mmCIF file of C-alpha atoms in Angstrom:
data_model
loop_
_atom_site.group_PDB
_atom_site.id
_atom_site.type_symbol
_atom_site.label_atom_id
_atom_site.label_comp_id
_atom_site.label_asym_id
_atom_site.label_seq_id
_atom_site.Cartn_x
_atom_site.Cartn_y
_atom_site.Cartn_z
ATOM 1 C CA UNK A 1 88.612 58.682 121.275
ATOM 2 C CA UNK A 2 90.806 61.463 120.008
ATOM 3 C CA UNK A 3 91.414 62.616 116.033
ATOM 4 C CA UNK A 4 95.113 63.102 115.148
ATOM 5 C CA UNK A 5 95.803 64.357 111.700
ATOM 6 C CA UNK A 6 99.196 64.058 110.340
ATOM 7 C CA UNK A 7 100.598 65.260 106.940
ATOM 8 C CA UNK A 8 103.567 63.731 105.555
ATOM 9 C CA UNK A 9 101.884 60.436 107.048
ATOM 10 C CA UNK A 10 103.424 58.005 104.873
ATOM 11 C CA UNK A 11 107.553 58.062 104.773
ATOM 12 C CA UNK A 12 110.266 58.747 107.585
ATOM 13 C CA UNK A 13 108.699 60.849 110.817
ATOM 14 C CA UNK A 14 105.526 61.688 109.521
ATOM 15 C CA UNK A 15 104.822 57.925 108.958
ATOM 16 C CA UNK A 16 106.784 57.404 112.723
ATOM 17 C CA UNK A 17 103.844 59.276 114.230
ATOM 18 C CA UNK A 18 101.496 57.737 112.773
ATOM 19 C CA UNK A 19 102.222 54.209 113.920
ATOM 20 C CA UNK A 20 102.856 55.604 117.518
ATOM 21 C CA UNK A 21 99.760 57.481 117.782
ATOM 22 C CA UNK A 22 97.545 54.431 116.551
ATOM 23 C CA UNK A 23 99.621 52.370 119.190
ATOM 24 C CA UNK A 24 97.943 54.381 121.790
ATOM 25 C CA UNK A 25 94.818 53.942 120.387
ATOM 26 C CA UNK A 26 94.384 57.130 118.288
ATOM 27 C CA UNK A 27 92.386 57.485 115.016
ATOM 28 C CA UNK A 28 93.981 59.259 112.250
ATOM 29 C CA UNK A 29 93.460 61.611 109.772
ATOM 30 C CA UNK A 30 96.621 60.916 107.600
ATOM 31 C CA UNK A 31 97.774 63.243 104.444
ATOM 32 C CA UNK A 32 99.977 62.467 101.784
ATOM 33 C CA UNK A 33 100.139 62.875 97.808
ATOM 34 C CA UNK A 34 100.310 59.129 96.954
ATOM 35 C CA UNK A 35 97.073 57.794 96.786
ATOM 36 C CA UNK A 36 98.514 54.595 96.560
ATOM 37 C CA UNK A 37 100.831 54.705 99.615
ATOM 38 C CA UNK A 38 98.181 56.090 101.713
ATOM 39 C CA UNK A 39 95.765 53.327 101.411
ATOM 40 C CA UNK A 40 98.669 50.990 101.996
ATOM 41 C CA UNK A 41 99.685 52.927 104.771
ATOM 42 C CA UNK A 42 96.020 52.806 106.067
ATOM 43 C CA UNK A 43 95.218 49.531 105.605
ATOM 44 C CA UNK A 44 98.225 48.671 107.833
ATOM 45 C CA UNK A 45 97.613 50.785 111.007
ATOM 46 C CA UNK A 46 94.321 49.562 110.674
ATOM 47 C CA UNK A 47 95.188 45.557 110.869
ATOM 48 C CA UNK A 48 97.888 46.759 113.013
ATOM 49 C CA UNK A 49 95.938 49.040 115.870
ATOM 50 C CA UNK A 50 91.934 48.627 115.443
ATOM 51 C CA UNK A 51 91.899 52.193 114.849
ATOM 52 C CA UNK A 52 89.876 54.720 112.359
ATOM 53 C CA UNK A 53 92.171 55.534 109.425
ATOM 54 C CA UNK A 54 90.626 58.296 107.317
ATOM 55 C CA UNK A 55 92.793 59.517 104.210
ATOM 56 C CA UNK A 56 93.333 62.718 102.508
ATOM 57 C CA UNK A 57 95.022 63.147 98.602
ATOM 58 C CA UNK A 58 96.386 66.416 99.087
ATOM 59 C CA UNK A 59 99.745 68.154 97.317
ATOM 60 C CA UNK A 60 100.658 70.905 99.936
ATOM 61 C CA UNK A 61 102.330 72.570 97.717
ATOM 62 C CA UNK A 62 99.317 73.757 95.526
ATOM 63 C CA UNK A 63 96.396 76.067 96.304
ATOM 64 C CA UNK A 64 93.690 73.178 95.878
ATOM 65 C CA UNK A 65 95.794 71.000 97.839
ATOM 66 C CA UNK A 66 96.213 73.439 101.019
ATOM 67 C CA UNK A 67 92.158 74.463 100.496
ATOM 68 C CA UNK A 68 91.473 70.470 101.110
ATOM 69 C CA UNK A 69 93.602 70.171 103.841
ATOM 70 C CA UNK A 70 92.638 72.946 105.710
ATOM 71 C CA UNK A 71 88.996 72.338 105.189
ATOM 72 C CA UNK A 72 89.885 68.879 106.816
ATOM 73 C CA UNK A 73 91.509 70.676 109.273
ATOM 74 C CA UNK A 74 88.946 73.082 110.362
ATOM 75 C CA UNK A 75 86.249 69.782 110.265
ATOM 76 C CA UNK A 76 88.181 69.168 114.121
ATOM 77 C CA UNK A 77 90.622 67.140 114.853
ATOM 78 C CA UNK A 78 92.595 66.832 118.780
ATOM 79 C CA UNK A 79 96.414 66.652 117.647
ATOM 80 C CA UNK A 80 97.741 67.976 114.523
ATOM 81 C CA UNK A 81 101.292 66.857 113.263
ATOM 82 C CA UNK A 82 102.679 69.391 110.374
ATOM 83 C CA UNK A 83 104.958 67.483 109.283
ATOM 84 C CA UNK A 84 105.461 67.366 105.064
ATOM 85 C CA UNK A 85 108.367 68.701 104.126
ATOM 86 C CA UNK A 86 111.225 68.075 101.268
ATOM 87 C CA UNK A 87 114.539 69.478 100.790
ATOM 88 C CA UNK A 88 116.962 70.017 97.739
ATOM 89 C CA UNK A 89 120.419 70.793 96.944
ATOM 90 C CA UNK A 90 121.794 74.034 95.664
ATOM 91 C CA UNK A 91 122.677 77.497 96.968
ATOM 92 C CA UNK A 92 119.935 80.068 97.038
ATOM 93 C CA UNK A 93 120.815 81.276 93.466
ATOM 94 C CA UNK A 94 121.239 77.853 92.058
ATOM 95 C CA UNK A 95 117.537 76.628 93.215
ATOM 96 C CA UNK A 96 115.168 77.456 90.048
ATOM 97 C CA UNK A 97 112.678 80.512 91.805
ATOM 98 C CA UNK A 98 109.695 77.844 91.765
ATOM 99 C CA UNK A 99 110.737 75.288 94.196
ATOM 100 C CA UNK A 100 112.168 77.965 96.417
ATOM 101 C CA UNK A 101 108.298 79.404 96.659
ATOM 102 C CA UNK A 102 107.412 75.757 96.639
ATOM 103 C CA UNK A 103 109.480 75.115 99.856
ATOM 104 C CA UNK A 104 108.049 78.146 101.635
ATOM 105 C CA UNK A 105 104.631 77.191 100.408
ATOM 106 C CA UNK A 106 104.691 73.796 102.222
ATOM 107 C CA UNK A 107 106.504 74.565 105.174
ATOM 108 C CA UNK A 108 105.235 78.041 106.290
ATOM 109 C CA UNK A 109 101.840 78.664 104.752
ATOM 110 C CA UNK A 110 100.539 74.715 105.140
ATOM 111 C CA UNK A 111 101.764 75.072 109.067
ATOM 112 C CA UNK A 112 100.007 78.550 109.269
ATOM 113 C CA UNK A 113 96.736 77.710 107.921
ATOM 114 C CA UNK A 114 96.356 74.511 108.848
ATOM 115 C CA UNK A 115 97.553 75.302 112.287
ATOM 116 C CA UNK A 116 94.818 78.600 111.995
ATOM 117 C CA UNK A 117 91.876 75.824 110.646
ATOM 118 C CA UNK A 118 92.454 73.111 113.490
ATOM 119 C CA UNK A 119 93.079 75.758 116.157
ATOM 120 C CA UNK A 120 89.576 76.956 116.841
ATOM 121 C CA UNK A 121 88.034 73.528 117.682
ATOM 122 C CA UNK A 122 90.640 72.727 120.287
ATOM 123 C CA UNK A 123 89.845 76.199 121.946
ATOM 124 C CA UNK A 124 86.580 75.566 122.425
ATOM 125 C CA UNK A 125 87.452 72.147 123.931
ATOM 126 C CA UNK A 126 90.028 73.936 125.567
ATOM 127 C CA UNK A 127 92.240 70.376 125.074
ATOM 128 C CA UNK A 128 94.874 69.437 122.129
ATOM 129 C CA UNK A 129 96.987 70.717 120.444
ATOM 130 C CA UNK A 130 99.665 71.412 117.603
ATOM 131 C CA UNK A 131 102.927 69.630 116.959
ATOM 132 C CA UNK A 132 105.097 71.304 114.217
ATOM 133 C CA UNK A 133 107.781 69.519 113.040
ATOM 134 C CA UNK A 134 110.781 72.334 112.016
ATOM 135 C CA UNK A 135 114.340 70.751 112.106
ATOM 136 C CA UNK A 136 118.167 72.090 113.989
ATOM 137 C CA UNK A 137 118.783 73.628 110.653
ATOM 138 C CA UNK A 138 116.281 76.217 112.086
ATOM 139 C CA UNK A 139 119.246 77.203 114.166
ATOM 140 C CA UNK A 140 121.823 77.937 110.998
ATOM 141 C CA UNK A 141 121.869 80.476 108.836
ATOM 142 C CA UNK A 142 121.899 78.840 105.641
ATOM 143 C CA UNK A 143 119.341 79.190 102.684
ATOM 144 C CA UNK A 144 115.624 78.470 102.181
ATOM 145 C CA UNK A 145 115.197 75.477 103.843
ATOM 146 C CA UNK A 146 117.238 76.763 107.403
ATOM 147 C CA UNK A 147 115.559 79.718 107.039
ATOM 148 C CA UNK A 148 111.642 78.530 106.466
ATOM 149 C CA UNK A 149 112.280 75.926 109.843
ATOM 150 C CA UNK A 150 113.329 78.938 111.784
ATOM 151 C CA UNK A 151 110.071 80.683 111.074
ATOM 152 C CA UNK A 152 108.472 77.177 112.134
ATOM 153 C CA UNK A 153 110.087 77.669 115.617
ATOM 154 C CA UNK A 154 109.407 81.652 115.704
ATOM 155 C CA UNK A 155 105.759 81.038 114.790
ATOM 156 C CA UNK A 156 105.028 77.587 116.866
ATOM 157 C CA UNK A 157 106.537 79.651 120.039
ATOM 158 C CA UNK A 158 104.321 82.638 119.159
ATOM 159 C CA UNK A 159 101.530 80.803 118.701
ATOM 160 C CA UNK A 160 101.995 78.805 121.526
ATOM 161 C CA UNK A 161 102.376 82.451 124.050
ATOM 162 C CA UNK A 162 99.407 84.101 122.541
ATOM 163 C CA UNK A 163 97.168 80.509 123.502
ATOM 164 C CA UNK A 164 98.092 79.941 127.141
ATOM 165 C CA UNK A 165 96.307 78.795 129.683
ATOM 166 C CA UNK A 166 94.042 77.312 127.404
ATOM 167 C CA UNK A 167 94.710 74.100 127.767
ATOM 168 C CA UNK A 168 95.727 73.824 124.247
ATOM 169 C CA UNK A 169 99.989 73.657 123.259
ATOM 170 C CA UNK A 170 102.092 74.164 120.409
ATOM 171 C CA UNK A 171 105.654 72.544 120.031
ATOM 172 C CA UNK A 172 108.008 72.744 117.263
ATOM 173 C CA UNK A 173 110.037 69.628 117.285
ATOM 174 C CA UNK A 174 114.037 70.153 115.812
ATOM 175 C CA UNK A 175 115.424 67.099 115.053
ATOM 176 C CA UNK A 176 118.920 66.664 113.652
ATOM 177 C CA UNK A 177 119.666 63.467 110.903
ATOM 178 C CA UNK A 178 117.116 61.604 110.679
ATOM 179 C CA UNK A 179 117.194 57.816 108.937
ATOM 180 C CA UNK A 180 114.494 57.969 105.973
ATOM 181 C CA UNK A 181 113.715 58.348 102.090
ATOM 182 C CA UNK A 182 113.994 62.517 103.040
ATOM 183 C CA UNK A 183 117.861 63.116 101.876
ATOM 184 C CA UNK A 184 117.306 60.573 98.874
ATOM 185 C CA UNK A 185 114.561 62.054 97.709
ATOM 186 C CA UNK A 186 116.414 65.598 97.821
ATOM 187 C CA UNK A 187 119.671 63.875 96.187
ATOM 188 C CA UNK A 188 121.827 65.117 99.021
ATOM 189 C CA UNK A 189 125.124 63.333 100.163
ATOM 190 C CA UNK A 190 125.046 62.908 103.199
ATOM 191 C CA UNK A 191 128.005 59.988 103.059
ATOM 192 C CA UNK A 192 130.187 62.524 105.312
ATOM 193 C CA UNK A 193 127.632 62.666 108.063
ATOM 194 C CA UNK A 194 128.847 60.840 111.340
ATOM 195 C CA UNK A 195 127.157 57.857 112.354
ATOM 196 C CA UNK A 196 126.424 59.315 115.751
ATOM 197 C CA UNK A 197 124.610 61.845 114.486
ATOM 198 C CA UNK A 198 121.586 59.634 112.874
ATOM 199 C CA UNK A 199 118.421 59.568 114.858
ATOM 200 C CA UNK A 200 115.657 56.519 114.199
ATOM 201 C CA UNK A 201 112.446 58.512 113.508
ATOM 202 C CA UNK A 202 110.743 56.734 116.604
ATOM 203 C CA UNK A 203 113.686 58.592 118.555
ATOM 204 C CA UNK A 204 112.489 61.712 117.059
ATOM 205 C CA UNK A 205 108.211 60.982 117.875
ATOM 206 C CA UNK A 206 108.807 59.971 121.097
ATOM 207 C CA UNK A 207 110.935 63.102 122.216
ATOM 208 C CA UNK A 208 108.470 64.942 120.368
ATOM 209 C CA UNK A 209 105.231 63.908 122.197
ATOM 210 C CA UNK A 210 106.749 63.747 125.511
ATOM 211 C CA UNK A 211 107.989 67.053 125.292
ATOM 212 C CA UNK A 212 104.415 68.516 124.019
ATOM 213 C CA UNK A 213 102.742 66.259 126.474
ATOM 214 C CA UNK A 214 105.108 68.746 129.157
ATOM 215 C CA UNK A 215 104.465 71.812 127.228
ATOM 216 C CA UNK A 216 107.327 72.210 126.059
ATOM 217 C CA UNK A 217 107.675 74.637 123.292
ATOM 218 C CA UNK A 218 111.115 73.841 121.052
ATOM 219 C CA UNK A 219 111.525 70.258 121.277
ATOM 220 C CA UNK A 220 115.543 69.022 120.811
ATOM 221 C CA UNK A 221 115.395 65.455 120.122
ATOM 222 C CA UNK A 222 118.878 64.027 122.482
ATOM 223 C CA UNK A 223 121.014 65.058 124.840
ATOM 224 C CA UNK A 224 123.570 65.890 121.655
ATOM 225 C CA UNK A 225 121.454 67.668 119.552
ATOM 226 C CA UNK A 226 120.607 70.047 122.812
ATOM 227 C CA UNK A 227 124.528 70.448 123.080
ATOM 228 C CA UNK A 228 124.949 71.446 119.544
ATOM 229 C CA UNK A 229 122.012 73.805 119.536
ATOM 230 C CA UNK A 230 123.572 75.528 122.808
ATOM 231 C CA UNK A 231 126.782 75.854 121.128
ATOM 232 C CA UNK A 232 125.254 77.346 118.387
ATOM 233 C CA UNK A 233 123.407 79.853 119.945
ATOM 234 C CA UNK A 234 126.577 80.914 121.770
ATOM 235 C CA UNK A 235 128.435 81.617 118.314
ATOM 236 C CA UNK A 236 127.733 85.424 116.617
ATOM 237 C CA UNK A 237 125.661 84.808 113.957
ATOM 238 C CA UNK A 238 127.680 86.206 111.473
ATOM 239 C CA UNK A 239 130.593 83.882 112.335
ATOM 240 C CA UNK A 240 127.781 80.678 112.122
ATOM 241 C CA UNK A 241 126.802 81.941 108.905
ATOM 242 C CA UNK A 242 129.937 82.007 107.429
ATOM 243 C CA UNK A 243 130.666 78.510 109.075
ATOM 244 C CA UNK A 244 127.994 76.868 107.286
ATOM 245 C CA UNK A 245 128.579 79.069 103.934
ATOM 246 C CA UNK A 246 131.828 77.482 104.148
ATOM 247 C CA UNK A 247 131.061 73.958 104.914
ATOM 248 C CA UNK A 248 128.350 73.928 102.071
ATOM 249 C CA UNK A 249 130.676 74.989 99.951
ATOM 250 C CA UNK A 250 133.121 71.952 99.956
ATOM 251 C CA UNK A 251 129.922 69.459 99.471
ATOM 252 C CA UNK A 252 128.721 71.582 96.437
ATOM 253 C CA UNK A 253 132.052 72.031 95.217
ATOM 254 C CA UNK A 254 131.603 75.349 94.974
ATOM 255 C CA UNK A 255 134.325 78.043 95.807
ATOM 256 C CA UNK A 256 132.743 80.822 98.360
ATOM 257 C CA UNK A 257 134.090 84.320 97.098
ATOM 258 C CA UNK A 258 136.513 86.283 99.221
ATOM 259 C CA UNK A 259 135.267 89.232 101.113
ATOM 260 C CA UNK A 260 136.177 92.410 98.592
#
């Protein structure tokens, strides 16, 4: 029976995965900060699913943290799902220096090493893979959080060239709005945001592993999410940048200065 460990196991998509992959019979390896919520969350799946539920305390966003996960990591396991992640509001020079660091911290250098720890085993078993989960904002030009996803993408698609053939695949997944705690927890408004732009997190998994099950590289959740990406590819990056400078601006309440 195949391993899957996921981080960000216990809220929103992280938590999404988890209950799919147990539905199809997979044990888990699931990584959180909350003691607490993690045995909850384990005691569930297994009542649930009649799978293995092992559990990891680990804060990503510390050294000890990362060492214990990647240890973990490097133990073997057949799928891994980096998938903690937080946001907060602010511009770039608003955002106090340490949770800046803090964001690149959990979502570039957990996704490299743990990515570089479980790697090796699924080589050798030449079966398995990675499934990173970055988000559209990797596709905007606007601060910290926009920019870390994009190196998500940039690194899941170089990883993923520099393995083939091996029977092994990487996928970043890029979903839109997604319904959970995530924008609550990063006191965002997000009361302007269409309805038709929500996705369920179980939209979001299942897109996700059916793309990496085709080897599929950048995963879009929806056919409207795909559209927007396109469109925003086909804008020069300057004029997206100062789009979504712009649009910021109004939910910050902050006035954008006029080019000198």
């Amino acid at each position: 029976m195949s391993v899957a460990l996921v981080t960000g196991a216990t809220a929103g998509i992280g938590a999404a995965f988890a209950r799919r992959l147990a539905g199809d019979g997979t044990d888990l390896v699931l990584l959180a900060r909350d003691d607490a919520r993690l045995r909850s969350a384990a005691d569930e799946l297994r009542s649930a699913y009649g799978v293995s539920v092992e559990t990891v305390v680990a804060d990503l966003s510390t050294e000890e943290g990362l060492s214990v996960a990647e240890q973990r990591a490097a133990e073997g396991v057949d799928l891994l799902v980096n998938n903690a992640g937080f946001g907060h509001q602010g511009w770039f020079l608003d955002a106090p220096l340490d949770v800046e660091l803090k964001t690149m911290r959990v979502h570039c250098e957990a996704v490299l090493r743990l990515t570089h720890a479980a790697l090796p085993h699924m080589l050798r078993h030449g079966t398995g893979g990675v499934i990173n989960v970055a988000s559209i904002a990797a596709f905007v030009a606007r601060g910290t959080y926009g920019a870390s996803k994009a190196w998500v993408v940039s690194f899941s698609e170089s990883v993923a060239a520099e393995i083939v053939g091996s029977g092994v695949q990487v996928t970043a997944v890029c979903p839109g709005w997604v319904r959970t705690e995530f924008h609550h927890r990063a006191d965002l408004d997000v009361g302007d945001v269409p309805s038709y732009l929500w996705l369920e997190p179980e939209t979001v998994v299942d897109a996700a592993l059916r793309d990496f099950s085709r080897g599929v590289r950048v995963s879009v959740p929806t056919a409207r999410y795909k559209v927007i990406v396109g469109l925003n590819r086909a804008v020069p990056r300057r004029l997206a940048a100062a789009i979504s400078a712009r649009v910021g601006s109004r939910r910050a309440g902050r006035r954008v200065p006029a080019k000198p």
